PDB file of C-alpha atoms in Angstrom:
ATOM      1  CA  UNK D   1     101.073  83.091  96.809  1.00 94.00           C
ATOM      2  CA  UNK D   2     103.325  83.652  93.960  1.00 94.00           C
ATOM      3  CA  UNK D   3     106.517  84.036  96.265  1.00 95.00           C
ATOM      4  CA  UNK D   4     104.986  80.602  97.559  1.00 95.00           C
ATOM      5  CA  UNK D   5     104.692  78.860  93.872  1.00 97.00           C
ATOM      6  CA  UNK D   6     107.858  80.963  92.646  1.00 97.00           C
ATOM      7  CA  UNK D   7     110.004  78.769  95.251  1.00 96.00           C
ATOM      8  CA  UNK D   8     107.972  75.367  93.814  1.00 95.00           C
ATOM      9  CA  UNK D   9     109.569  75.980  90.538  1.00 96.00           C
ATOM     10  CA  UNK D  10     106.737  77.743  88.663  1.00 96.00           C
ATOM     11  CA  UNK D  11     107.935  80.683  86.742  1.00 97.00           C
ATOM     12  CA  UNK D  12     105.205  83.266  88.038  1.00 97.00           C
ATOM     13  CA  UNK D  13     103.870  86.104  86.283  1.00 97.00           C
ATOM     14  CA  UNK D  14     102.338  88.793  88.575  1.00 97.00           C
ATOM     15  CA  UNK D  15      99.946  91.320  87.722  1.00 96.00           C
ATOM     16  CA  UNK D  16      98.420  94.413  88.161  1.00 94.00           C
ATOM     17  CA  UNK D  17      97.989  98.244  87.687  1.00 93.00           C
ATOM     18  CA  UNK D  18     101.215  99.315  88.874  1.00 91.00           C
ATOM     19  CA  UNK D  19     104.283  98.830  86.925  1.00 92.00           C
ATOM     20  CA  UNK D  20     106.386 100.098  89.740  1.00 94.00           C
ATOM     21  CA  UNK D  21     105.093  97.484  92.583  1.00 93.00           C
ATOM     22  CA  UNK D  22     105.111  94.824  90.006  1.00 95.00           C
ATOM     23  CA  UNK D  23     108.490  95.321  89.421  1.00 96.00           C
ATOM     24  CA  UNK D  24     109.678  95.963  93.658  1.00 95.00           C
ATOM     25  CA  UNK D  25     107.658  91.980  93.430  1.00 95.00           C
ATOM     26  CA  UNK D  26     109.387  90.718  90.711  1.00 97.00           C
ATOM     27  CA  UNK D  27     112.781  91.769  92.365  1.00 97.00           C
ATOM     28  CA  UNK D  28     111.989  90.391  95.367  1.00 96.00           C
ATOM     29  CA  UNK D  29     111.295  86.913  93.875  1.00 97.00           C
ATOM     30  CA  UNK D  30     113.997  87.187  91.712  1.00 97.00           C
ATOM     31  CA  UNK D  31     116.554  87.826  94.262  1.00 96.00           C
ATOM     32  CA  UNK D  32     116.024  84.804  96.125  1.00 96.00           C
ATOM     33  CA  UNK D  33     116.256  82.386  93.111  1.00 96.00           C
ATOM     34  CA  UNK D  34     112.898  82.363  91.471  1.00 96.00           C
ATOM     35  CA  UNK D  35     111.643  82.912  88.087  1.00 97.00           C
ATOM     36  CA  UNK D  36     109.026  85.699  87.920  1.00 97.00           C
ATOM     37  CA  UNK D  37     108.040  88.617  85.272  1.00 96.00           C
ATOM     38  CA  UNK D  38     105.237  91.234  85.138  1.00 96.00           C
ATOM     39  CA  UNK D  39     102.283  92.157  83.338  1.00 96.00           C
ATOM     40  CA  UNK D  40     100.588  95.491  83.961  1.00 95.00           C
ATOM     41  CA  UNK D  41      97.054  96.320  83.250  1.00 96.00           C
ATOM     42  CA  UNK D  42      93.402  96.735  85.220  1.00 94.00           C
ATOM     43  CA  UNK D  43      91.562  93.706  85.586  1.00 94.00           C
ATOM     44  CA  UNK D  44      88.601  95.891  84.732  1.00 93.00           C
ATOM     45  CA  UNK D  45      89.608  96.146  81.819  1.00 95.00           C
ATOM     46  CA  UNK D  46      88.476  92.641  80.399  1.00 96.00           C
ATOM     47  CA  UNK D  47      90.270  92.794  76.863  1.00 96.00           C
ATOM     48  CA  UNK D  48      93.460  93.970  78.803  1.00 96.00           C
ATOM     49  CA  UNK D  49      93.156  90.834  80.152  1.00 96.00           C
ATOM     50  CA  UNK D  50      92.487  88.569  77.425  1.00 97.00           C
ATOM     51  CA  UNK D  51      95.569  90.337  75.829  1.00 97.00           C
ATOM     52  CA  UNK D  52      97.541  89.525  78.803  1.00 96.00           C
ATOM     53  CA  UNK D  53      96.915  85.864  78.641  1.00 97.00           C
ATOM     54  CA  UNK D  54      97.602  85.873  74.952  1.00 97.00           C
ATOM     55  CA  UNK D  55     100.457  87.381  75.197  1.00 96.00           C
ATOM     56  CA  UNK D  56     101.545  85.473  78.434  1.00 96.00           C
ATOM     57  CA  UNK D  57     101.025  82.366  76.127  1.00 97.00           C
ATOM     58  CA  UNK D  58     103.176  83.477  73.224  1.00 96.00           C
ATOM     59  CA  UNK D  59     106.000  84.198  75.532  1.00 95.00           C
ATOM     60  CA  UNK D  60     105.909  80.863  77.014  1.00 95.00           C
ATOM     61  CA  UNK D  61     104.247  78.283  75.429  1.00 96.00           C
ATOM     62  CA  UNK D  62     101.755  76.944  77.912  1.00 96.00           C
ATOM     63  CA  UNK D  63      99.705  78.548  80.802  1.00 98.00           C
ATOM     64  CA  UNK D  64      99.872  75.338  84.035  1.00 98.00           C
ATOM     65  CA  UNK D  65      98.097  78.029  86.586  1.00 98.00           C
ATOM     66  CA  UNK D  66      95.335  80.948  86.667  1.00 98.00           C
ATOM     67  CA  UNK D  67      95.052  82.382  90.111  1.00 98.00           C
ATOM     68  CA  UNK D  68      92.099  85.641  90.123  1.00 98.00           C
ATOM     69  CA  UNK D  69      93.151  87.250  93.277  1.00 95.00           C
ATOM     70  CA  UNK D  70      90.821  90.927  93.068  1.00 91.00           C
ATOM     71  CA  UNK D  71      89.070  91.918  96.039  1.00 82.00           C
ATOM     72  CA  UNK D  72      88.046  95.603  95.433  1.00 87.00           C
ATOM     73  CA  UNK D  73      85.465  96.495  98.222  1.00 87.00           C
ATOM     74  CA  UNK D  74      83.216  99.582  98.856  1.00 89.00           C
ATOM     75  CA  UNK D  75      81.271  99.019 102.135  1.00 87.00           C
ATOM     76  CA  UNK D  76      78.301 101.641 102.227  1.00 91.00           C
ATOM     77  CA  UNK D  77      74.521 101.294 102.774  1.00 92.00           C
ATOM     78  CA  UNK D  78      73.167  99.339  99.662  1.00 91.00           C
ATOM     79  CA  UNK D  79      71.093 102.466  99.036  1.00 92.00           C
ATOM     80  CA  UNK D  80      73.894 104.572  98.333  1.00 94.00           C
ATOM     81  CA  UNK D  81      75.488 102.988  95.643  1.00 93.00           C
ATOM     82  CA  UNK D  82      74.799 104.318  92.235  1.00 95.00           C
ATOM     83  CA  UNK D  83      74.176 101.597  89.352  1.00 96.00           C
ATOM     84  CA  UNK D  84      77.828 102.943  87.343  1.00 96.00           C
ATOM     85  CA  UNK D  85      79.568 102.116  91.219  1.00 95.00           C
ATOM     86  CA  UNK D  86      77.636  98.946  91.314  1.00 95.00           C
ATOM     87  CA  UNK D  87      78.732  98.050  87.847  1.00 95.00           C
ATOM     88  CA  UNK D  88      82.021  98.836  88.552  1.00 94.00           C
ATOM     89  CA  UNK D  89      82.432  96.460  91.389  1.00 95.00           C
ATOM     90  CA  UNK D  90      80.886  93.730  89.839  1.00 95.00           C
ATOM     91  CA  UNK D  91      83.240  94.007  86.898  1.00 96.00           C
ATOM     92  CA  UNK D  92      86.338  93.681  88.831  1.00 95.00           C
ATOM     93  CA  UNK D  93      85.721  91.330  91.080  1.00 95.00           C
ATOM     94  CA  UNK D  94      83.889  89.309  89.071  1.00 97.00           C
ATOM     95  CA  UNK D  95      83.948  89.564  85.476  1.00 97.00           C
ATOM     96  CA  UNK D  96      87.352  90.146  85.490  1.00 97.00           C
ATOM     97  CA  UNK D  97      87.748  86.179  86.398  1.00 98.00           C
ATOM     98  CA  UNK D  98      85.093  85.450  84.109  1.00 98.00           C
ATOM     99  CA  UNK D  99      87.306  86.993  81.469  1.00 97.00           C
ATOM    100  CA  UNK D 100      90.593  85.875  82.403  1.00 98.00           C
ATOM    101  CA  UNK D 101      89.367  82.421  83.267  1.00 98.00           C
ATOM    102  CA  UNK D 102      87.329  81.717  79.916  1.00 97.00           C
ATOM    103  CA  UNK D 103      90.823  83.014  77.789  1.00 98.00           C
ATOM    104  CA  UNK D 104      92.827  80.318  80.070  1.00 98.00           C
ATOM    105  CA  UNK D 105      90.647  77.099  80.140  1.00 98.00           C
ATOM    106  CA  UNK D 106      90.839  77.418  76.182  1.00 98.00           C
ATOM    107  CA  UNK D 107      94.413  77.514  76.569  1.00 98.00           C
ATOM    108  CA  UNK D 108      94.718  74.578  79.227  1.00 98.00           C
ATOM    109  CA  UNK D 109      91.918  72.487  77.462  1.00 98.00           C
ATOM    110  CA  UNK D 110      94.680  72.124  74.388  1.00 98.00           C
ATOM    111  CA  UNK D 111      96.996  70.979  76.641  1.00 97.00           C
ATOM    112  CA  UNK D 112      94.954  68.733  78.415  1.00 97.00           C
ATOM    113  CA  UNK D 113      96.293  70.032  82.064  1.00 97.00           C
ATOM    114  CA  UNK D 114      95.649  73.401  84.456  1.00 98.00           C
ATOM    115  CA  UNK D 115      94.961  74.462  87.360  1.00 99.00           C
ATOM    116  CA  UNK D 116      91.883  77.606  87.001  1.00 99.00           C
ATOM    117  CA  UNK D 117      91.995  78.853  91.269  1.00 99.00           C
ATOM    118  CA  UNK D 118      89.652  82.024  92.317  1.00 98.00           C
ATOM    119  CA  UNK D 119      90.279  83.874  95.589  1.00 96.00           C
ATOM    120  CA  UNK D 120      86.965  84.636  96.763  1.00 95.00           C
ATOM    121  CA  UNK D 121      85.856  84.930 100.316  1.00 92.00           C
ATOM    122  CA  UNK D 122      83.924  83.575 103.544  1.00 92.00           C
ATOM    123  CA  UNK D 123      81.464  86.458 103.525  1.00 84.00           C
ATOM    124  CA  UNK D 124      79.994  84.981 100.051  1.00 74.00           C
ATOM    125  CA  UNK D 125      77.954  82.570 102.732  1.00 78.00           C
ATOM    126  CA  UNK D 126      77.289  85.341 104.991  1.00 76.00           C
ATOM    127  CA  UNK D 127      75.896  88.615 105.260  1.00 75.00           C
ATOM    128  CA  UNK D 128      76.374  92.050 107.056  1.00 79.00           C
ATOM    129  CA  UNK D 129      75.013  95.494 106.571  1.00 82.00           C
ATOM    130  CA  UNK D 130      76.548  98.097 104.610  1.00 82.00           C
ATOM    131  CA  UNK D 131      78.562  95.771 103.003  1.00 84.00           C
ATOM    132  CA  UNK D 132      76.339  94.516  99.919  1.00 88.00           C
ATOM    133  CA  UNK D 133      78.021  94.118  96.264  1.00 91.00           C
ATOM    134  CA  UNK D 134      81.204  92.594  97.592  1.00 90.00           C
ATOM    135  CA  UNK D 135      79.513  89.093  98.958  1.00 91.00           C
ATOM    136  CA  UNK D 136      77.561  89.452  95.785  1.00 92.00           C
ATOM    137  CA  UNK D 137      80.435  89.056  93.912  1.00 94.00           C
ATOM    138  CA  UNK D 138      82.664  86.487  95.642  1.00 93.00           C
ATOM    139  CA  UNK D 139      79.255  84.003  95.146  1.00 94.00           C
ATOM    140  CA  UNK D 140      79.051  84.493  92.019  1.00 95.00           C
ATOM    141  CA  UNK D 141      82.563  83.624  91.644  1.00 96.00           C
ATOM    142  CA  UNK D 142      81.736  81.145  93.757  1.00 96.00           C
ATOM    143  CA  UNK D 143      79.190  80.070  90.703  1.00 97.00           C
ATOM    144  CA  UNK D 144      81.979  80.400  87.958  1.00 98.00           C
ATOM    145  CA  UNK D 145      84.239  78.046  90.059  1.00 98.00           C
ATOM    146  CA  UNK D 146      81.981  74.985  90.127  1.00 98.00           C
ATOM    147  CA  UNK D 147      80.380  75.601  86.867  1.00 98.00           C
ATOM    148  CA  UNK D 148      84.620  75.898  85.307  1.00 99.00           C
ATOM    149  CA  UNK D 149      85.015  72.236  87.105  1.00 99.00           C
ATOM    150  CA  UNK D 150      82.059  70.463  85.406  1.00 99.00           C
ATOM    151  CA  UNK D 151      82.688  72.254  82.111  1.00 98.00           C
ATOM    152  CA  UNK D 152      86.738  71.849  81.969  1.00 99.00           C
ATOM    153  CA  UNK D 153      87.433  68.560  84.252  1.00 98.00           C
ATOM    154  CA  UNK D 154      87.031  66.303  81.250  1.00 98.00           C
ATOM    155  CA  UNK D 155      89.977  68.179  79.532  1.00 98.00           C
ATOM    156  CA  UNK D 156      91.786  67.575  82.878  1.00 98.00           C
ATOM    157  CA  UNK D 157      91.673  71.271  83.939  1.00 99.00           C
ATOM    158  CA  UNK D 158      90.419  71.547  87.766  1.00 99.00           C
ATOM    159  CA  UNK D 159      88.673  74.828  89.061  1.00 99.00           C
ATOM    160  CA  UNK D 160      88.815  75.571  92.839  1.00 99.00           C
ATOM    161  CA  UNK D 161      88.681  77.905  94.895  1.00 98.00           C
ATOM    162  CA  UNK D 162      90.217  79.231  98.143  1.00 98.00           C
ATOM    163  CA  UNK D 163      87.967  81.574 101.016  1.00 96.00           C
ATOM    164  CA  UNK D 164      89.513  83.442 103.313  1.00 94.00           C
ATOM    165  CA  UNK D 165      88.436  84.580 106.534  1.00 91.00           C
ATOM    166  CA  UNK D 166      90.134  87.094 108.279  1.00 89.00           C
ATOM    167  CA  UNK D 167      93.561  87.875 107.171  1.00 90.00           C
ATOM    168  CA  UNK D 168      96.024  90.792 108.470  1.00 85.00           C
ATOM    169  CA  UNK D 169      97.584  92.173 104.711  1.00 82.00           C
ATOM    170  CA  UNK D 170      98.994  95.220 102.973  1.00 78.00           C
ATOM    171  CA  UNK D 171      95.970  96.240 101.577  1.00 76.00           C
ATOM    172  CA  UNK D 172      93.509  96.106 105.085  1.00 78.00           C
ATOM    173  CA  UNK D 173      96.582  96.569 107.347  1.00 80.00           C
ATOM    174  CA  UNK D 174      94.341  99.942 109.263  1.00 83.00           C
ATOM    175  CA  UNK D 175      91.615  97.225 109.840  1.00 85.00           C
ATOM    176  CA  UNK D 176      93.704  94.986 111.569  1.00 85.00           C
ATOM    177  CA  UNK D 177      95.308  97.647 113.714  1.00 89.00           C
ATOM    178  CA  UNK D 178      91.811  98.954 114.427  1.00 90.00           C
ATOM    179  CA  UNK D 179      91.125  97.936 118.741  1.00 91.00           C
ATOM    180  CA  UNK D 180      87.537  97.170 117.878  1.00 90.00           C
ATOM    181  CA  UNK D 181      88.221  94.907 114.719  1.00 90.00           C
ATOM    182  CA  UNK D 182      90.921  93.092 116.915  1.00 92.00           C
ATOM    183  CA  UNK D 183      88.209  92.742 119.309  1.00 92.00           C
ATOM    184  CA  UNK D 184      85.806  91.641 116.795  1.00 90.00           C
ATOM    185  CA  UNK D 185      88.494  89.006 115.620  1.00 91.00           C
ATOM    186  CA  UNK D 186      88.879  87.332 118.925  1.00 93.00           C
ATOM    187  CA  UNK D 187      85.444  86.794 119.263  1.00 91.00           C
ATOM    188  CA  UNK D 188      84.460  85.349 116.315  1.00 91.00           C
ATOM    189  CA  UNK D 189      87.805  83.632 115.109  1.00 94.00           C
ATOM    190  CA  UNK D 190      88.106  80.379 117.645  1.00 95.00           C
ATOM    191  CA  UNK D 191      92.273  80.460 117.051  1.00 95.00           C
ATOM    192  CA  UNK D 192      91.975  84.335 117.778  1.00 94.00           C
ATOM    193  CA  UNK D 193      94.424  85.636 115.624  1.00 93.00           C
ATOM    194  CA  UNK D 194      94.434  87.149 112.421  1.00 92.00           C
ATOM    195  CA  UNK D 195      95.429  84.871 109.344  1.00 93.00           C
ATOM    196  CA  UNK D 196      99.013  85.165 107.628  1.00 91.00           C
ATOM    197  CA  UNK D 197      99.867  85.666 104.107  1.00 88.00           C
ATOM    198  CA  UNK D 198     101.232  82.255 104.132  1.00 90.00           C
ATOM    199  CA  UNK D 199      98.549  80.644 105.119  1.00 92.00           C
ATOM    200  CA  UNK D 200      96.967  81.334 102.041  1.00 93.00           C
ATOM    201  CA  UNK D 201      99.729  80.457 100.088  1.00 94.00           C
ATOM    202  CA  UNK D 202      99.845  76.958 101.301  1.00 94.00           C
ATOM    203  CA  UNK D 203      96.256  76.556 100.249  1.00 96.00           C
ATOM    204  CA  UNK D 204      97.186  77.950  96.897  1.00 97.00           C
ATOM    205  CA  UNK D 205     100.394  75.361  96.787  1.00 97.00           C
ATOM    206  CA  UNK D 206      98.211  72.490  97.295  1.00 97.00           C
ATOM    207  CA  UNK D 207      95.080  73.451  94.857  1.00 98.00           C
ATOM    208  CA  UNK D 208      98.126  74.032  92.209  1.00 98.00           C
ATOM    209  CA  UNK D 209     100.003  70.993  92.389  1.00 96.00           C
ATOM    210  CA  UNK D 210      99.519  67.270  92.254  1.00 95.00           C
ATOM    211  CA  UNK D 211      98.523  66.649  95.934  1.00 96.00           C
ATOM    212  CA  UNK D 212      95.230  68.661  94.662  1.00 97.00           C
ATOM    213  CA  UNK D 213      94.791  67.080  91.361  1.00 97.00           C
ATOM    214  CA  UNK D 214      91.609  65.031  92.154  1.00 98.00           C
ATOM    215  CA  UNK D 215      90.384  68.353  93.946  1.00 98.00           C
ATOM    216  CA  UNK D 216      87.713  69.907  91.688  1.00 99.00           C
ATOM    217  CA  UNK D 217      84.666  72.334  92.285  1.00 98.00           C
ATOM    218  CA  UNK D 218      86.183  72.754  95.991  1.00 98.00           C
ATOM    219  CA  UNK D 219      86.229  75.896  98.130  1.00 97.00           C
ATOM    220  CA  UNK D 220      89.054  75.445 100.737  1.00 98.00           C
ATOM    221  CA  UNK D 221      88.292  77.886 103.603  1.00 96.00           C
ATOM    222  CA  UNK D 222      90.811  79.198 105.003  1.00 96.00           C
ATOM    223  CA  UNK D 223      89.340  81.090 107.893  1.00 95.00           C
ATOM    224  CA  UNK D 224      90.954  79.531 111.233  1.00 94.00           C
ATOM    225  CA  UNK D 225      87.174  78.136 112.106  1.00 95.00           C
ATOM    226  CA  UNK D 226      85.473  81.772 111.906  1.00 93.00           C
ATOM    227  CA  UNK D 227      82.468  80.009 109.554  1.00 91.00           C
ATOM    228  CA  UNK D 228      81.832  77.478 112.051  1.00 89.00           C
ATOM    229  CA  UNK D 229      80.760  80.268 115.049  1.00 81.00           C
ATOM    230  CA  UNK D 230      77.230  81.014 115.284  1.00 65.00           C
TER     231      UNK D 230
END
């Protein structure tokens, strides 16, 4: 996704707890043209956050685009998780955004114009076993979305989201080289095939720009029809 905007013109700035992988990102935008910088810090940690934004701000003079991309997942039994692991969860993948998302409407409300867009995830709507806090999560973010487009579309800031399905990445890359997951796929995902990074990036390109500017309170799946099976 930020490769994706970095190419539209935006000036991207990526983050996350690694200095060193920001920076191998940064590079790699960088060295095809685009405009990108870093800001390190753990999303868990909600005034590391808020600082970020502030200080992402100051440096530039306007914030256009807020894209919460966390998906930290634990899947156990329900019954084995201990409140602190629950807590922990919840935190990151969801009030992180909450966070991050409050700090930039504020910011885009003054300038009449943004773009607030939360990564959250098809199995919100659905359900399977050992896999509890993480759908609990993505619908609440699903919540924070819709209740961010009634509460900021009057200062022209939109709130959307995008859900992905099924999508072959860095961070799950033994899942999707797992036989019985690919099997799994096939079956449930009608084009049969695991979803590309930029496929999601597209979706982010149009919720970010003005071909999505009368989109608000939206979740685009992105799931290659996977929802629709019974």
């Amino acid at each position: 996704m930020a490769k994706a905007l970095a190419e539209a013109g935006a000036h991207v700035v990526l983050s996350g707890r690694s200095s060193d992988m920001l920076q191998q990102a940064v590079a790699s935008i960088t060295g095809e043209g685009g405009k990108a910088s870093a800001a390190a810090f753990d999303v868990a940690d909600l005034d590391a956050g808020r600082e970020a934004i502030a200080k992402l701000h100051a440096d530039h003079g306007r914030l256009d685009i807020l894209i919460n991309n966390v998906g930290a997942r634990d899947r156990r039994p329900f019954a084995a998780f201990s409140d602190a692991e629950i807590l922990n969860l919840i935190q990151t993948d969801l009030l992180s955004a909450i966070a991050l998302s409050r700090k930039a409407a504020d910011i885009m409300k003054a300038q009449g114009r943004g773009r607030l867009i939360s990564v959250t995830s098809i199995i919100g709507n659905m359900a399977r076993s050992g896999d509890a806090i993480y759908p609990v999560a993505k619908q609440g973010l699903t919540g924070l979305v819709r209740s961010l487009a009634a509460e900021y579309g009057p200062f022209g800031v939109t709130s959307n989201a995008i859900a992905p399905g099924m999508f072959a990445t860095e961070t799950n890359a033994e899942i999707s080289a797992n036989p019985d997951m690919n099997a799994f796929m096939r079956q449930r995902v009608p084009l049969q095939r695991w979803g590309r990074p930029d496929e999601i990036a597209g979706a982010a390109l149009f919720l970010a720009s003005d071909a999505g500017s009368f989109v608000n309170g939206h979740v685009l799946t992105v799931d290659g029809g996977m929802s629709i099976q019974m």
